[in-house]
Structures are given as structure tokens and as C-alpha cells.
PDB file of C-alpha atoms and ligand atoms in Angstrom:
ATOM      1  CA  MET A  20      97.143 135.379  74.522  1.00  0.00           C
ATOM      2  CA  LEU A  21      96.148 131.758  74.296  1.00  0.00           C
ATOM      3  CA  ASN A  22      95.140 130.166  70.998  1.00  0.00           C
ATOM      4  CA  ILE A  23      91.487 129.159  71.135  1.00  0.00           C
ATOM      5  CA  GLY A  24      90.024 126.568  68.761  1.00  0.00           C
ATOM      6  CA  VAL A  25      86.229 126.561  68.482  1.00  0.00           C
ATOM      7  CA  LEU A  26      84.519 123.366  67.312  1.00  0.00           C
ATOM      8  CA  ILE A  27      81.065 123.712  65.729  1.00  0.00           C
ATOM      9  CA  SER A  28      78.468 121.713  63.817  1.00  0.00           C
ATOM     10  CA  GLY A  29      75.807 124.233  62.842  1.00  0.00           C
ATOM     11  CA  GLY A  30      74.609 127.817  62.932  1.00  0.00           C
ATOM     12  CA  GLY A  31      77.355 129.018  65.212  1.00  0.00           C
ATOM     13  CA  THR A  32      75.436 131.584  67.260  1.00  0.00           C
ATOM     14  CA  ASN A  33      77.608 130.698  70.252  1.00  0.00           C
ATOM     15  CA  LEU A  34      80.684 131.177  68.068  1.00  0.00           C
ATOM     16  CA  GLN A  35      79.254 134.590  67.146  1.00  0.00           C
ATOM     17  CA  ALA A  36      78.860 135.408  70.842  1.00  0.00           C
ATOM     18  CA  LEU A  37      82.548 134.561  71.334  1.00  0.00           C
ATOM     19  CA  ILE A  38      83.620 136.692  68.357  1.00  0.00           C
ATOM     20  CA  ASP A  39      81.526 139.599  69.686  1.00  0.00           C
ATOM     21  CA  ALA A  40      83.028 139.118  73.161  1.00  0.00           C
ATOM     22  CA  GLN A  41      86.506 139.462  71.688  1.00  0.00           C
ATOM     23  CA  LYS A  42      85.471 142.710  70.039  1.00  0.00           C
ATOM     24  CA  THR A  43      83.888 144.156  73.178  1.00  0.00           C
ATOM     25  CA  GLY A  44      86.763 143.143  75.431  1.00  0.00           C
ATOM     26  CA  ILE A  45      85.015 140.437  77.446  1.00  0.00           C
ATOM     27  CA  ILE A  46      87.565 137.942  76.144  1.00  0.00           C
ATOM     28  CA  THR A  47      91.098 139.332  76.429  1.00  0.00           C
ATOM     29  CA  SER A  48      93.190 136.374  77.562  1.00  0.00           C
ATOM     30  CA  GLY A  49      92.789 134.336  74.388  1.00  0.00           C
ATOM     31  CA  ARG A  50      92.071 134.724  70.675  1.00  0.00           C
ATOM     32  CA  ILE A  51      90.040 132.442  68.398  1.00  0.00           C
ATOM     33  CA  THR A  52      92.577 131.306  65.832  1.00  0.00           C
ATOM     34  CA  LEU A  53      90.699 128.344  64.365  1.00  0.00           C
ATOM     35  CA  VAL A  54      87.099 127.251  63.798  1.00  0.00           C
ATOM     36  CA  LEU A  55      86.733 123.556  63.051  1.00  0.00           C
ATOM     37  CA  SER A  56      83.488 121.988  61.858  1.00  0.00           C
ATOM     38  CA  ASN A  57      82.447 118.391  61.341  1.00  0.00           C
ATOM     39  CA  ARG A  58      79.901 119.610  58.766  1.00  0.00           C
ATOM     40  CA  LYS A  59      80.940 121.418  55.631  1.00  0.00           C
ATOM     41  CA  ASP A  60      77.620 123.320  55.384  1.00  0.00           C
ATOM     42  CA  ALA A  61      77.755 124.703  58.946  1.00  0.00           C
ATOM     43  CA  TYR A  62      76.867 128.419  58.810  1.00  0.00           C
ATOM     44  CA  GLY A  63      79.336 129.038  61.620  1.00  0.00           C
ATOM     45  CA  LEU A  64      82.106 128.569  59.015  1.00  0.00           C
ATOM     46  CA  VAL A  65      80.779 131.653  57.186  1.00  0.00           C
ATOM     47  CA  ARG A  66      80.771 133.628  60.449  1.00  0.00           C
ATOM     48  CA  ALA A  67      84.407 132.636  61.025  1.00  0.00           C
ATOM     49  CA  THR A  68      85.530 133.578  57.512  1.00  0.00           C
ATOM     50  CA  GLN A  69      83.709 136.917  57.723  1.00  0.00           C
ATOM     51  CA  ASN A  70      85.766 137.640  60.815  1.00  0.00           C
ATOM     52  CA  GLY A  71      89.092 136.576  59.364  1.00  0.00           C
ATOM     53  CA  ILE A  72      89.341 133.348  61.369  1.00  0.00           C
ATOM     54  CA  LYS A  73      90.860 130.253  59.749  1.00  0.00           C
ATOM     55  CA  THR A  74      88.484 127.344  59.212  1.00  0.00           C
ATOM     56  CA  GLN A  75      88.840 123.618  58.742  1.00  0.00           C
ATOM     57  CA  VAL A  76      86.289 120.878  58.045  1.00  0.00           C
ATOM     58  CA  ILE A  77      86.731 117.264  59.110  1.00  0.00           C
ATOM     59  CA  GLN A  78      83.736 115.071  58.350  1.00  0.00           C
ATOM     60  CA  ARG A  79      83.390 111.897  60.388  1.00  0.00           C
ATOM     61  CA  LYS A  80      81.455 110.237  57.553  1.00  0.00           C
ATOM     62  CA  VAL A  81      84.335 110.519  55.095  1.00  0.00           C
ATOM     63  CA  CYS A  82      86.873 109.127  57.583  1.00  0.00           C
ATOM     64  CA  ALA A  83      87.575 105.397  57.405  1.00  0.00           C
ATOM     65  CA  ASP A  84      86.757 105.014  61.121  1.00  0.00           C
ATOM     66  CA  ASN A  85      86.416 106.977  64.340  1.00  0.00           C
ATOM     67  CA  GLU A  86      90.153 106.693  65.086  1.00  0.00           C
ATOM     68  CA  THR A  87      90.975 108.355  61.786  1.00  0.00           C
ATOM     69  CA  PHE A  88      88.564 111.198  62.553  1.00  0.00           C
ATOM     70  CA  ASP A  89      90.094 111.693  66.003  1.00  0.00           C
ATOM     71  CA  ARG A  90      93.645 111.551  64.660  1.00  0.00           C
ATOM     72  CA  GLN A  91      92.911 114.119  61.967  1.00  0.00           C
ATOM     73  CA  LEU A  92      91.198 116.399  64.472  1.00  0.00           C
ATOM     74  CA  LEU A  93      94.151 116.236  66.857  1.00  0.00           C
ATOM     75  CA  GLU A  94      96.604 116.848  64.025  1.00  0.00           C
ATOM     76  CA  VAL A  95      94.736 119.996  63.013  1.00  0.00           C
ATOM     77  CA  LEU A  96      94.537 121.284  66.597  1.00  0.00           C
ATOM     78  CA  ARG A  97      98.273 120.642  67.081  1.00  0.00           C
ATOM     79  CA  ALA A  98      99.191 122.202  63.729  1.00  0.00           C
ATOM     80  CA  HIS A  99      97.400 125.403  64.790  1.00  0.00           C
ATOM     81  CA  GLN A 100      98.946 125.270  68.287  1.00  0.00           C
ATOM     82  CA  ILE A 101      95.506 125.316  69.868  1.00  0.00           C
ATOM     83  CA  GLN A 102      95.723 125.591  73.650  1.00  0.00           C
ATOM     84  CA  ILE A 103      92.068 125.945  74.650  1.00  0.00           C
ATOM     85  CA  VAL A 104      89.286 124.033  72.862  1.00  0.00           C
ATOM     86  CA  VAL A 105      85.684 125.276  73.006  1.00  0.00           C
ATOM     87  CA  LEU A 106      82.865 122.995  71.904  1.00  0.00           C
ATOM     88  CA  ALA A 107      80.222 125.515  70.805  1.00  0.00           C
ATOM     89  CA  GLY A 108      77.399 123.412  69.424  1.00  0.00           C
ATOM     90  CA  PHE A 109      79.745 120.602  68.350  1.00  0.00           C
ATOM     91  CA  LEU A 110      77.300 117.721  68.132  1.00  0.00           C
ATOM     92  CA  SER A 111      79.718 114.827  67.794  1.00  0.00           C
ATOM     93  CA  ILE A 112      81.142 112.955  70.770  1.00  0.00           C
ATOM     94  CA  LEU A 113      84.936 113.020  70.949  1.00  0.00           C
ATOM     95  CA  SER A 114      86.998 110.003  71.975  1.00  0.00           C
ATOM     96  CA  ASP A 115      89.044 109.749  75.181  1.00  0.00           C
ATOM     97  CA  ALA A 116      92.216 110.188  73.124  1.00  0.00           C
ATOM     98  CA  VAL A 117      91.155 113.688  72.078  1.00  0.00           C
ATOM     99  CA  VAL A 118      89.759 114.667  75.476  1.00  0.00           C
ATOM    100  CA  LYS A 119      92.960 113.527  77.276  1.00  0.00           C
ATOM    101  CA  GLU A 120      95.060 115.834  75.128  1.00  0.00           C
ATOM    102  CA  TYR A 121      93.277 118.856  76.660  1.00  0.00           C
ATOM    103  CA  PRO A 122      92.818 118.164  80.406  1.00  0.00           C
ATOM    104  CA  ASN A 123      90.821 121.102  81.851  1.00  0.00           C
ATOM    105  CA  ARG A 124      91.507 122.939  78.611  1.00  0.00           C
ATOM    106  CA  MET A 125      88.466 121.717  76.676  1.00  0.00           C
ATOM    107  CA  ILE A 126      85.046 123.140  77.557  1.00  0.00           C
ATOM    108  CA  ASN A 127      81.496 122.615  76.293  1.00  0.00           C
ATOM    109  CA  ILE A 128      78.241 124.581  76.362  1.00  0.00           C
ATOM    110  CA  HIS A 129      75.136 122.501  77.037  1.00  0.00           C
ATOM    111  CA  PRO A 130      71.585 123.924  76.787  1.00  0.00           C
ATOM    112  CA  SER A 131      70.218 122.689  80.133  1.00  0.00           C
ATOM    113  CA  LEU A 132      71.028 122.793  83.825  1.00  0.00           C
ATOM    114  CA  ILE A 133      73.287 119.744  84.143  1.00  0.00           C
ATOM    115  CA  PRO A 134      72.693 117.102  85.564  1.00  0.00           C
ATOM    116  CA  SER A 135      69.185 117.443  84.094  1.00  0.00           C
ATOM    117  CA  PHE A 136      68.521 116.715  80.432  1.00  0.00           C
ATOM    118  CA  CYS A 137      72.088 115.824  79.478  1.00  0.00           C
ATOM    119  CA  GLY A 138      74.221 112.913  78.310  1.00  0.00           C
ATOM    120  CA  LYS A 139      73.943 110.744  75.234  1.00  0.00           C
ATOM    121  CA  GLY A 140      71.057 111.717  72.930  1.00  0.00           C
ATOM    122  CA  PHE A 141      70.482 115.125  74.540  1.00  0.00           C
ATOM    123  CA  TYR A 142      71.595 117.786  72.105  1.00  0.00           C
ATOM    124  CA  GLY A 143      70.167 120.811  70.342  1.00  0.00           C
ATOM    125  CA  LEU A 144      66.370 121.005  70.123  1.00  0.00           C
ATOM    126  CA  ARG A 145      65.986 117.540  71.660  1.00  0.00           C
ATOM    127  CA  VAL A 146      67.005 118.982  75.014  1.00  0.00           C
ATOM    128  CA  HIS A 147      64.251 121.597  74.917  1.00  0.00           C
ATOM    129  CA  GLU A 148      61.681 119.047  73.701  1.00  0.00           C
ATOM    130  CA  ALA A 149      62.502 116.888  76.730  1.00  0.00           C
ATOM    131  CA  VAL A 150      62.314 119.893  79.078  1.00  0.00           C
ATOM    132  CA  LEU A 151      58.821 120.782  77.806  1.00  0.00           C
ATOM    133  CA  GLN A 152      57.684 117.170  77.909  1.00  0.00           C
ATOM    134  CA  LYS A 153      58.731 116.877  81.542  1.00  0.00           C
ATOM    135  CA  GLY A 154      57.056 120.149  82.422  1.00  0.00           C
ATOM    136  CA  VAL A 155      59.894 121.648  84.458  1.00  0.00           C
ATOM    137  CA  LYS A 156      59.487 125.366  85.117  1.00  0.00           C
ATOM    138  CA  ILE A 157      63.162 126.328  85.109  1.00  0.00           C
ATOM    139  CA  THR A 158      65.849 125.299  82.667  1.00  0.00           C
ATOM    140  CA  GLY A 159      69.064 127.022  81.568  1.00  0.00           C
ATOM    141  CA  ALA A 160      72.556 126.407  80.273  1.00  0.00           C
ATOM    142  CA  THR A 161      75.802 124.970  81.616  1.00  0.00           C
ATOM    143  CA  VAL A 162      79.435 125.403  80.655  1.00  0.00           C
ATOM    144  CA  HIS A 163      81.571 122.498  81.837  1.00  0.00           C
ATOM    145  CA  TYR A 164      84.959 120.895  81.274  1.00  0.00           C
ATOM    146  CA  VAL A 165      84.867 117.986  78.855  1.00  0.00           C
ATOM    147  CA  SER A 166      85.659 114.608  80.386  1.00  0.00           C
ATOM    148  CA  ASP A 167      85.297 110.999  79.222  1.00  0.00           C
ATOM    149  CA  ILE A 168      81.636 111.037  80.370  1.00  0.00           C
ATOM    150  CA  PRO A 169      79.313 112.920  77.963  1.00  0.00           C
ATOM    151  CA  ASP A 170      78.268 116.176  79.718  1.00  0.00           C
ATOM    152  CA  GLY A 171      79.842 114.769  82.909  1.00  0.00           C
ATOM    153  CA  GLY A 172      82.890 116.987  83.473  1.00  0.00           C
ATOM    154  CA  ASP A 173      83.210 119.584  86.230  1.00  0.00           C
ATOM    155  CA  ILE A 174      80.796 122.492  85.960  1.00  0.00           C
ATOM    156  CA  ILE A 175      82.309 125.952  85.357  1.00  0.00           C
ATOM    157  CA  MET A 176      79.202 128.166  85.050  1.00  0.00           C
ATOM    158  CA  GLN A 177      75.416 127.843  84.940  1.00  0.00           C
ATOM    159  CA  LYS A 178      72.539 130.218  84.350  1.00  0.00           C
ATOM    160  CA  ALA A 179      68.843 129.545  84.907  1.00  0.00           C
ATOM    161  CA  VAL A 180      66.085 130.514  82.462  1.00  0.00           C
ATOM    162  CA  ASP A 181      62.306 130.418  83.014  1.00  0.00           C
ATOM    163  CA  VAL A 182      60.161 128.071  80.954  1.00  0.00           C
ATOM    164  CA  LEU A 183      57.071 130.046  79.920  1.00  0.00           C
ATOM    165  CA  GLU A 184      53.483 129.027  79.258  1.00  0.00           C
ATOM    166  CA  GLY A 185      53.055 128.279  75.553  1.00  0.00           C
ATOM    167  CA  ASP A 186      56.781 127.736  74.892  1.00  0.00           C
ATOM    168  CA  THR A 187      57.704 125.586  71.896  1.00  0.00           C
ATOM    169  CA  PRO A 188      61.103 123.870  71.671  1.00  0.00           C
ATOM    170  CA  GLU A 189      62.134 126.654  69.294  1.00  0.00           C
ATOM    171  CA  THR A 190      61.058 129.593  71.490  1.00  0.00           C
ATOM    172  CA  LEU A 191      62.633 127.966  74.526  1.00  0.00           C
ATOM    173  CA  GLN A 192      65.876 127.258  72.660  1.00  0.00           C
ATOM    174  CA  ARG A 193      66.072 130.892  71.614  1.00  0.00           C
ATOM    175  CA  ARG A 194      65.444 132.197  75.167  1.00  0.00           C
ATOM    176  CA  VAL A 195      68.049 129.832  76.639  1.00  0.00           C
ATOM    177  CA  MET A 196      70.553 131.030  74.055  1.00  0.00           C
ATOM    178  CA  GLU A 197      69.816 134.742  74.532  1.00  0.00           C
ATOM    179  CA  GLU A 198      69.536 134.757  78.320  1.00  0.00           C
ATOM    180  CA  ALA A 199      72.111 132.126  79.194  1.00  0.00           C
ATOM    181  CA  GLU A 200      74.364 130.566  76.546  1.00  0.00           C
ATOM    182  CA  TRP A 201      75.589 133.721  74.797  1.00  0.00           C
ATOM    183  CA  LYS A 202      76.423 135.242  78.190  1.00  0.00           C
ATOM    184  CA  ILE A 203      78.063 132.450  80.158  1.00  0.00           C
ATOM    185  CA  LEU A 204      80.083 130.921  77.316  1.00  0.00           C
ATOM    186  CA  PRO A 205      82.212 134.048  76.689  1.00  0.00           C
ATOM    187  CA  GLU A 206      82.618 134.591  80.457  1.00  0.00           C
ATOM    188  CA  ALA A 207      83.688 130.976  80.966  1.00  0.00           C
ATOM    189  CA  VAL A 208      86.125 131.111  78.032  1.00  0.00           C
ATOM    190  CA  GLU A 209      87.781 134.218  79.503  1.00  0.00           C
ATOM    191  CA  LEU A 210      87.916 132.604  82.954  1.00  0.00           C
ATOM    192  CA  VAL A 211      89.552 129.422  81.659  1.00  0.00           C
ATOM    193  CA  CYS A 212      92.008 131.313  79.423  1.00  0.00           C
ATOM    194  CA  ARG A 213      92.966 133.672  82.258  1.00  0.00           C
ATOM    195  CA  THR A 214      93.455 130.790  84.670  1.00  0.00           C
ATOM    196  CA  TRP A 215      95.782 128.982  82.265  1.00  0.00           C
ATOM    197  CA  LYS A 216      97.602 132.189  81.371  1.00  0.00           C
ATOM    198  CA  GLU A 217      98.320 132.769  85.047  1.00  0.00           C
ATOM    199  CA  LYS A 218      99.670 129.224  85.228  1.00  0.00           C
ATOM    200  CA  GLY A 219     102.096 130.166  82.445  1.00  0.00           C
ATOM    201  CA  LEU A 220     100.492 128.401  79.470  1.00  0.00           C
ATOM    202  CA  ASP A 221     101.168 131.084  76.894  1.00  0.00           C
ATOM    203  CA  CYS A 222     103.348 130.441  73.885  1.00  0.00           C
ATOM    204  CA  HIS A 223     101.684 132.841  71.481  1.00  0.00           C
ATOM    205  CA  GLU A 224     102.988 136.285  72.437  1.00  0.00           C
TER     206      GLU A 224
HETATM  207  C1  GAR B 302      73.408 125.348  71.303  1.00  0.00           C
HETATM  208  O1  GAR B 302      72.147 125.487  71.903  1.00  0.00           O
HETATM  209  C2  GAR B 302      74.297 124.482  72.177  1.00  0.00           C
HETATM  210  O2  GAR B 302      74.107 124.680  73.540  1.00  0.00           O
HETATM  211  C3  GAR B 302      73.852 123.104  71.757  1.00  0.00           C
HETATM  212  O3  GAR B 302      73.700 123.196  70.351  1.00  0.00           O
HETATM  213  C4  GAR B 302      73.301 124.536  70.018  1.00  0.00           C
HETATM  214  C5  GAR B 302      74.229 125.045  68.951  1.00  0.00           C
HETATM  215  O4  GAR B 302      73.799 126.302  68.465  1.00  0.00           O
HETATM  216  N1  GAR B 302      74.803 122.101  72.167  1.00  0.00           N
HETATM  217  C6  GAR B 302      74.438 120.896  72.578  1.00  0.00           C
HETATM  218  O5  GAR B 302      73.297 120.506  72.588  1.00  0.00           O
HETATM  219  C7  GAR B 302      75.592 120.018  73.038  1.00  0.00           C
HETATM  220  N2  GAR B 302      75.117 118.870  73.737  1.00  0.00           N
HETATM  221  P1  GAR B 302      74.800 127.271  67.714  1.00  0.00           P
HETATM  222  O6  GAR B 302      75.465 126.477  66.587  1.00  0.00           O
HETATM  223  O7  GAR B 302      73.914 128.360  67.173  1.00  0.00           O
HETATM  224  O8  GAR B 302      75.822 127.784  68.692  1.00  0.00           O
END
């Protein structure tokens, strides 16, 4: 079993999908042992606590500078012996120093078909607003490795979702979550954990 750390900023429905996937046996090669949020009011923290998962909050705004935030985040991940990091709606860009610590062991879910509607400024509802504004007929979600380029790392999984007549950013966001994000994120987490387990990265059991 690998130790998975999930980083969140908000509601945590993707975190919930991961917790459910552990319960139903979709994720068997790793266990979520820490949920870390950059916002103290993130509802995902409640979901974690309800499921007996340790939580930690590190707020960028109360850190003296970005380096301090990154250092604290790395210290927490190391202290919990986190081996796989999952950005599940973590809406803060991490520095190279953090990303380098987890080469091919840090993954992110993005609510569009990368390389469309991604990169700096594209997060959360803004992605779906841009999709509707452009008038594309198909969107979706992507799970990818995190690299030093925002949303630019190698793609692990994608799933397409139809844009429907009369969609609002909210209805589209919900459909992308239900039909794509909550399915491919757990599958990708299991795939990455299993791959690393087979390579011998397993100090937990
Ligand atoms: C999700 O749609 C996720 O794909 C998106 O934020 C939402 C978080 O929802 N992430 C990004 O936009 C990253 N660029 P959740 O907190 O309910 O999982």
C-alpha cells in the first residue's frame, strides 16, 4: 500500500470519489493517509474527517512568502511519508521545488480535454465558462502528471463529455464531474499507485 496525500481547496467531490473508490475496491494499491488544504473552510476537510483521514491546512496567505508555503507543504508531506500526491481541485500553483520532489508521483485532475482550456487562469467554473463561450460541442476531463508547466505534464487519462444546448457553467461542471472526473480520477490513482508498487516503491506494509 502506498501512502496517498490528496491536496484540495474546496468542496472535495473528487476527494469523495477517491474515498468511495477505496471502499468499493477500485483503489487497492494505495490508501489516502492525508488530506491537505490551502483553505481552512474547504468542505473537503469535513469529508476527510468523517472518513477518519488526517487533515492539515496550510494557507498561502499566512505564509511570509511562497517559499515558506512550499517548504511547509513539503515538510508535511514528508512527515506523513506521502508517496503519491493527488491534486483534486487544488487551485494553487505549486513551485518547481515541490513538483520535483514527486517526479511522476504527483497527478492532477483538470476539467477539460487538455490541451484545450487549460493553463494559467483556467480553473473551476472558469473552464466551463470558457468552453461555453467558445461554443465547442465536446469537452471532458483530463488526469495528468504534474510538471513545471501548469496543466502541461504527460496525460494519463481523458474522458469526453457532450456540451448540451442550454448548458450553464454550473450544469456543465456537474456533468463533467459526474461523467468524467469522478470516474477517471480513481482509475488513474489506482494505475499510478500500482505502477509504482510494481517498481518497488512501498514502505508502508
Ligand atoms: C474540479 O472540477 C476539478 O477538476 C477542478 O476544480 C474542481 C474541484 O471540485 N480543478 C481545476 O480546475 C484545476 N485546474 P471538487 O473540490 O468538488 O473536487
